[in-house]
N, CA, C and O atoms as a DFTB+ gen file, in Angstrom:
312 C
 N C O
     1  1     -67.238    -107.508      59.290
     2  2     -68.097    -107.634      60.443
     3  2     -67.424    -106.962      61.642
     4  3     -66.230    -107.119      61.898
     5  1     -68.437    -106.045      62.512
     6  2     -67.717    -105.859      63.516
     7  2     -68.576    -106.490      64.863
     8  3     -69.807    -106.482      64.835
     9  1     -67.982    -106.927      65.805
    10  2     -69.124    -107.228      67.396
    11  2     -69.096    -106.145      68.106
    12  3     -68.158    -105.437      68.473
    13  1     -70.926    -106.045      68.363
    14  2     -71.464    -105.057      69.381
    15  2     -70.683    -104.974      70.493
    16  3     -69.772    -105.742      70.802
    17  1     -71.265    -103.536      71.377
    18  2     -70.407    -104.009      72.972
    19  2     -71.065    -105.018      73.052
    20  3     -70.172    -105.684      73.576
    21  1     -71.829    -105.660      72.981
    22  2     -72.151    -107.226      73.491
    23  2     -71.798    -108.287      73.214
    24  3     -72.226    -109.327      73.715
    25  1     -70.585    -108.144      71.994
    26  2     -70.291    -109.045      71.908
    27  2     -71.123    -110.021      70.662
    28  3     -70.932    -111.193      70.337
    29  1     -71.828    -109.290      70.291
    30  2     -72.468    -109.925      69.144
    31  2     -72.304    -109.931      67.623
    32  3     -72.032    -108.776      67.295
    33  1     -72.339    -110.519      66.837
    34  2     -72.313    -110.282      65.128
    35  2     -73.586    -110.943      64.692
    36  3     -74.199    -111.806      65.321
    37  1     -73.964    -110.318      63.300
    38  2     -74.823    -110.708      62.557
    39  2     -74.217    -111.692      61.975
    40  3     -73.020    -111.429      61.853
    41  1     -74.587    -113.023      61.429
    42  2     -74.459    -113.614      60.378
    43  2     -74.421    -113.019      58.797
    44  3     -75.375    -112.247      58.890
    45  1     -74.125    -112.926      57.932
    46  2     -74.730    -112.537      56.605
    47  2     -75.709    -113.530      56.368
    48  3     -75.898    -114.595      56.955
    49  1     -76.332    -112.984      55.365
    50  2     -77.869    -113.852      54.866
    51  2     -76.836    -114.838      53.986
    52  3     -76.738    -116.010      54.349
    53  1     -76.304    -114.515      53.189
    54  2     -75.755    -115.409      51.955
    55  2     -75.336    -116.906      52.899
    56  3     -75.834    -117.968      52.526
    57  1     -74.752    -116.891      53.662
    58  2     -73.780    -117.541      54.818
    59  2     -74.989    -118.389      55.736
    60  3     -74.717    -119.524      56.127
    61  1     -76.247    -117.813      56.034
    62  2     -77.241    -118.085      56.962
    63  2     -77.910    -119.334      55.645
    64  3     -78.035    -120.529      55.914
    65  1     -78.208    -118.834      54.488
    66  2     -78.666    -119.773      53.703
    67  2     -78.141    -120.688      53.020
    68  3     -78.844    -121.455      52.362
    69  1     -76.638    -120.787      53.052
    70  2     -75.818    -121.717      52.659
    71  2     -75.966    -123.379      53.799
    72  3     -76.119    -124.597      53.711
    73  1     -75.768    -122.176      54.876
    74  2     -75.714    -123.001      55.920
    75  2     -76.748    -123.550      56.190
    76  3     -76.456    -124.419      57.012
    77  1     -78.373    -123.579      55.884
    78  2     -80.010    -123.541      56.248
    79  2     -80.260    -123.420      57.571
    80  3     -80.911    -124.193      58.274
    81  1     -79.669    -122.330      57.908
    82  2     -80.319    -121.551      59.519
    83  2     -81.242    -120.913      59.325
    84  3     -81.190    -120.296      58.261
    85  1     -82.229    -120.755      59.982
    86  2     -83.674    -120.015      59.852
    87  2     -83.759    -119.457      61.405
    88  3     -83.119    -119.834      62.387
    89  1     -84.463    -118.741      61.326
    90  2     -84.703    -117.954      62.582
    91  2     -85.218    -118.540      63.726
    92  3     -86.323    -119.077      63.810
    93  1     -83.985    -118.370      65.040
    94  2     -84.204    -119.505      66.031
    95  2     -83.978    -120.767      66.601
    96  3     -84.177    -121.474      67.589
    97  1     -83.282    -120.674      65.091
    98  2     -81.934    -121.953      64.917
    99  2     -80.806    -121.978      66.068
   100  3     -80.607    -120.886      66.602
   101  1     -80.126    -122.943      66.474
   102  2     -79.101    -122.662      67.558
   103  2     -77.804    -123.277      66.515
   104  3     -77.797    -124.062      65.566
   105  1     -76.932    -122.625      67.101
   106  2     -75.355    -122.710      66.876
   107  2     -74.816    -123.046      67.790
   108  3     -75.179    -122.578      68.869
   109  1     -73.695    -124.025      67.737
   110  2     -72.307    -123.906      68.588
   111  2     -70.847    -123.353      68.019
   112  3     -70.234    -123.667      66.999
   113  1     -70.614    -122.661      68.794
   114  2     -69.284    -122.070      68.154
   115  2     -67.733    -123.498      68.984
   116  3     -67.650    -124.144      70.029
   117  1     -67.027    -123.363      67.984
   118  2     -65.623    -124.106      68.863
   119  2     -64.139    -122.933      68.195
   120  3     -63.984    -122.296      67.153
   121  1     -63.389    -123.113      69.317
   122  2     -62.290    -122.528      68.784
   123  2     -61.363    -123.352      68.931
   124  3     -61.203    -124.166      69.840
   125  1     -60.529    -123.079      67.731
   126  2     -60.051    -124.745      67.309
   127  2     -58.782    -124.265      66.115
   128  3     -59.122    -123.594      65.140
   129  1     -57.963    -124.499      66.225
   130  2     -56.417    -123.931      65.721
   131  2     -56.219    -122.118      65.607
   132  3     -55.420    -121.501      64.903
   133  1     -56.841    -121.794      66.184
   134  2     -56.892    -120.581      66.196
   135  2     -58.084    -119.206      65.481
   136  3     -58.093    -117.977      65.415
   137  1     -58.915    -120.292      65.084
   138  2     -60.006    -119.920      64.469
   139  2     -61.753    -120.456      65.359
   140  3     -62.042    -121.307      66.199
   141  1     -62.456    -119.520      64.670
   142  2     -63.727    -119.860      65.282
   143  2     -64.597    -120.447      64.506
   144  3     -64.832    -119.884      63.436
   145  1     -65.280    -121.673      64.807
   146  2     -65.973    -122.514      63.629
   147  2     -67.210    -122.247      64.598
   148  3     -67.080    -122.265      65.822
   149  1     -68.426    -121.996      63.950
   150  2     -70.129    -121.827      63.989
   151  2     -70.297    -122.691      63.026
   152  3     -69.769    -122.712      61.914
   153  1     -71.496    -123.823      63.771
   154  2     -72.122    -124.878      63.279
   155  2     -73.462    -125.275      63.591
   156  3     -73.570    -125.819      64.690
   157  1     -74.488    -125.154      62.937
   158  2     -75.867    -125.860      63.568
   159  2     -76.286    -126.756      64.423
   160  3     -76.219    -127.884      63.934
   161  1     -76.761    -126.731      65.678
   162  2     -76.983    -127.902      66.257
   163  2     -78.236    -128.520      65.635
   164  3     -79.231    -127.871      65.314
   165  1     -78.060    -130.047      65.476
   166  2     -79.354    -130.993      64.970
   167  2     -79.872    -131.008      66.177
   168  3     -79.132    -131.304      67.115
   169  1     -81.517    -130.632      66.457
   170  2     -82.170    -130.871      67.032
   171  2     -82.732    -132.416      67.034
   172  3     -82.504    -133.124      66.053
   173  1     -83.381    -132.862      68.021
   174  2     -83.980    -134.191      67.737
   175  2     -85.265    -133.823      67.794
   176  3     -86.031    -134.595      67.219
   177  1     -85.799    -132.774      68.369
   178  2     -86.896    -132.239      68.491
   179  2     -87.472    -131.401      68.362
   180  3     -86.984    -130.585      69.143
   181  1     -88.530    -130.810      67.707
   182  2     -88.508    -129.118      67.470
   183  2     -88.699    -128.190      68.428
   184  3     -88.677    -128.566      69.600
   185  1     -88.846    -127.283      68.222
   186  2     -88.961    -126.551      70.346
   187  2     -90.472    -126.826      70.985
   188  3     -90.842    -126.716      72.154
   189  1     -91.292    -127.268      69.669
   190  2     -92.806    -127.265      70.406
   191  2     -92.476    -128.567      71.170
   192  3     -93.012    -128.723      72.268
   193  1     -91.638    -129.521      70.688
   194  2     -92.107    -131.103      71.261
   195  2     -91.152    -131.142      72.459
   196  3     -91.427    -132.012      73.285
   197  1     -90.088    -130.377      72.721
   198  2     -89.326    -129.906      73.289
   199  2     -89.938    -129.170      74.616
   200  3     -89.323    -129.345      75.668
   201  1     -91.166    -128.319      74.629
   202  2     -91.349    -127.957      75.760
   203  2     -92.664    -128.717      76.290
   204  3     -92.895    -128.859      77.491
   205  1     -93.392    -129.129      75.397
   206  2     -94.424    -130.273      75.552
   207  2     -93.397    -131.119      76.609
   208  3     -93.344    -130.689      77.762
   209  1     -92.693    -132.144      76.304
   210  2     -91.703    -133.069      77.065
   211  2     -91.934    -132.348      78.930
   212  3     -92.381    -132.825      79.973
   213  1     -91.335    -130.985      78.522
   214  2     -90.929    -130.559      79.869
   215  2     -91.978    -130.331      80.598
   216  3     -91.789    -130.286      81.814
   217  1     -93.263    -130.139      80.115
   218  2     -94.844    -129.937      80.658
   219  2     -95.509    -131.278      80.843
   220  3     -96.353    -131.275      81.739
   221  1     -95.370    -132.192      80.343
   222  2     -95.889    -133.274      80.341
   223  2     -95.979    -134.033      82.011
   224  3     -94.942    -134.458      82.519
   225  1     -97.157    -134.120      82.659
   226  2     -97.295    -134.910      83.503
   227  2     -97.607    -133.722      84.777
   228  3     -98.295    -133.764      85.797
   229  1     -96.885    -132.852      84.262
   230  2     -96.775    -131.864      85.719
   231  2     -97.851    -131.227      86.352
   232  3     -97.770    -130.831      87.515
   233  1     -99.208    -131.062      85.416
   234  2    -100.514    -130.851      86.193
   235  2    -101.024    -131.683      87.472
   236  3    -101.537    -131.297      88.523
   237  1    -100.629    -133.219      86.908
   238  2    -100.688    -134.249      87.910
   239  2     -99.919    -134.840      88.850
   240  3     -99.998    -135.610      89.807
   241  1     -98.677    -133.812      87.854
   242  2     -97.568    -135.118      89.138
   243  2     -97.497    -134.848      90.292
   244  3     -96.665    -135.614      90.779
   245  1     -97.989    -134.027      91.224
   246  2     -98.101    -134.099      92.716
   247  2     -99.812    -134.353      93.337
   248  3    -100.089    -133.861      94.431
   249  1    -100.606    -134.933      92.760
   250  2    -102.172    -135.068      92.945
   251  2    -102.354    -136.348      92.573
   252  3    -101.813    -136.972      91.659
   253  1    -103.245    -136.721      93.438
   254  2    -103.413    -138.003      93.472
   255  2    -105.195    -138.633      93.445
   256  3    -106.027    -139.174      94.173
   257  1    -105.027    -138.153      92.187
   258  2    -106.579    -138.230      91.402
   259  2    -106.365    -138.418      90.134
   260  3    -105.463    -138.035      89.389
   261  1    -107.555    -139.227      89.924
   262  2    -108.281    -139.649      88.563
   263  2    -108.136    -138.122      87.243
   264  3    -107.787    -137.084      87.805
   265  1    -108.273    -138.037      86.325
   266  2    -109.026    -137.176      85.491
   267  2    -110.016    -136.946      85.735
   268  3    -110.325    -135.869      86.245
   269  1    -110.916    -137.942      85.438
   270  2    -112.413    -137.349      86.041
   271  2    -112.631    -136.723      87.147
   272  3    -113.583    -135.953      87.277
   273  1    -111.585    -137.032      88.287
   274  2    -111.864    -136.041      89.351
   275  2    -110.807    -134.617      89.361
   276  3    -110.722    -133.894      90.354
   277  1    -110.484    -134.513      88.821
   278  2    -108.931    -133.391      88.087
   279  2    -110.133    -132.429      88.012
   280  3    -110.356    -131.488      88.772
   281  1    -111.267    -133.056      86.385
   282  2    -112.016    -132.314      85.567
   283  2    -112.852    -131.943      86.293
   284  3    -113.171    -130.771      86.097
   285  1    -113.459    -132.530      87.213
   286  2    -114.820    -132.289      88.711
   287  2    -113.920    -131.144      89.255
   288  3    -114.295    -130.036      88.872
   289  1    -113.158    -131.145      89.811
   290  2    -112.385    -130.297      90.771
   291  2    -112.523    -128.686      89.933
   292  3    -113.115    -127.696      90.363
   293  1    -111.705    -128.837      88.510
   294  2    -111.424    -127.417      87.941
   295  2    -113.070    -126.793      87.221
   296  3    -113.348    -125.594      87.188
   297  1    -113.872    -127.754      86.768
   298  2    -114.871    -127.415      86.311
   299  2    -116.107    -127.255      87.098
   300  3    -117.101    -126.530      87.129
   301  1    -115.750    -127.958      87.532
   302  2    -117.414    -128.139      89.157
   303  2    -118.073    -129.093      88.759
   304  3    -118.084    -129.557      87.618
   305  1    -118.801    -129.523      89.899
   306  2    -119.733    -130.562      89.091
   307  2    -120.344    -130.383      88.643
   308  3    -121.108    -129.487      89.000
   309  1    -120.584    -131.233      87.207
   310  2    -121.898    -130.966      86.496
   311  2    -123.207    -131.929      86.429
   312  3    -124.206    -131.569      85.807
């Protein structure tokens, strides 16, 4: 293996599927007696529920209305 100027390496596939990384997976690297260990982080969440979390509430959280009047407001009245 060599790293890009950026500083980057590929994984090998053999190594990616040993390990069950799939595309999009995150790693932490540690350096640790003189070597570099890459390890999977366990998510608790997948990235959809993950950015759901971070969206959640924020249409409303500075308005101080009902839904029904949210839905009046963006739709018009019907």
């Amino acid at each position: 293996m060599r790293l890009t100027s950026k500083g980057q390496v590929t994984i090998p596939q053999n190594i990616r599927e040993l390990a069950g990384l799939k595309p999009y997976d995150e790693v932490e690297f540690e350096y640790k007696n003189k070597q570099i260990v890459v390890r999977p982080v366990k998510r608790k969440n997948t990235p959809a529920e993950e950015a759901i979390a971070l969206l959640r509430g924020s249409a409303t959280s500075n308005l101080d209305m009902s839904a029904d009047e949210w839905l009046e407001m963006t739709r018009g009245a019907r």
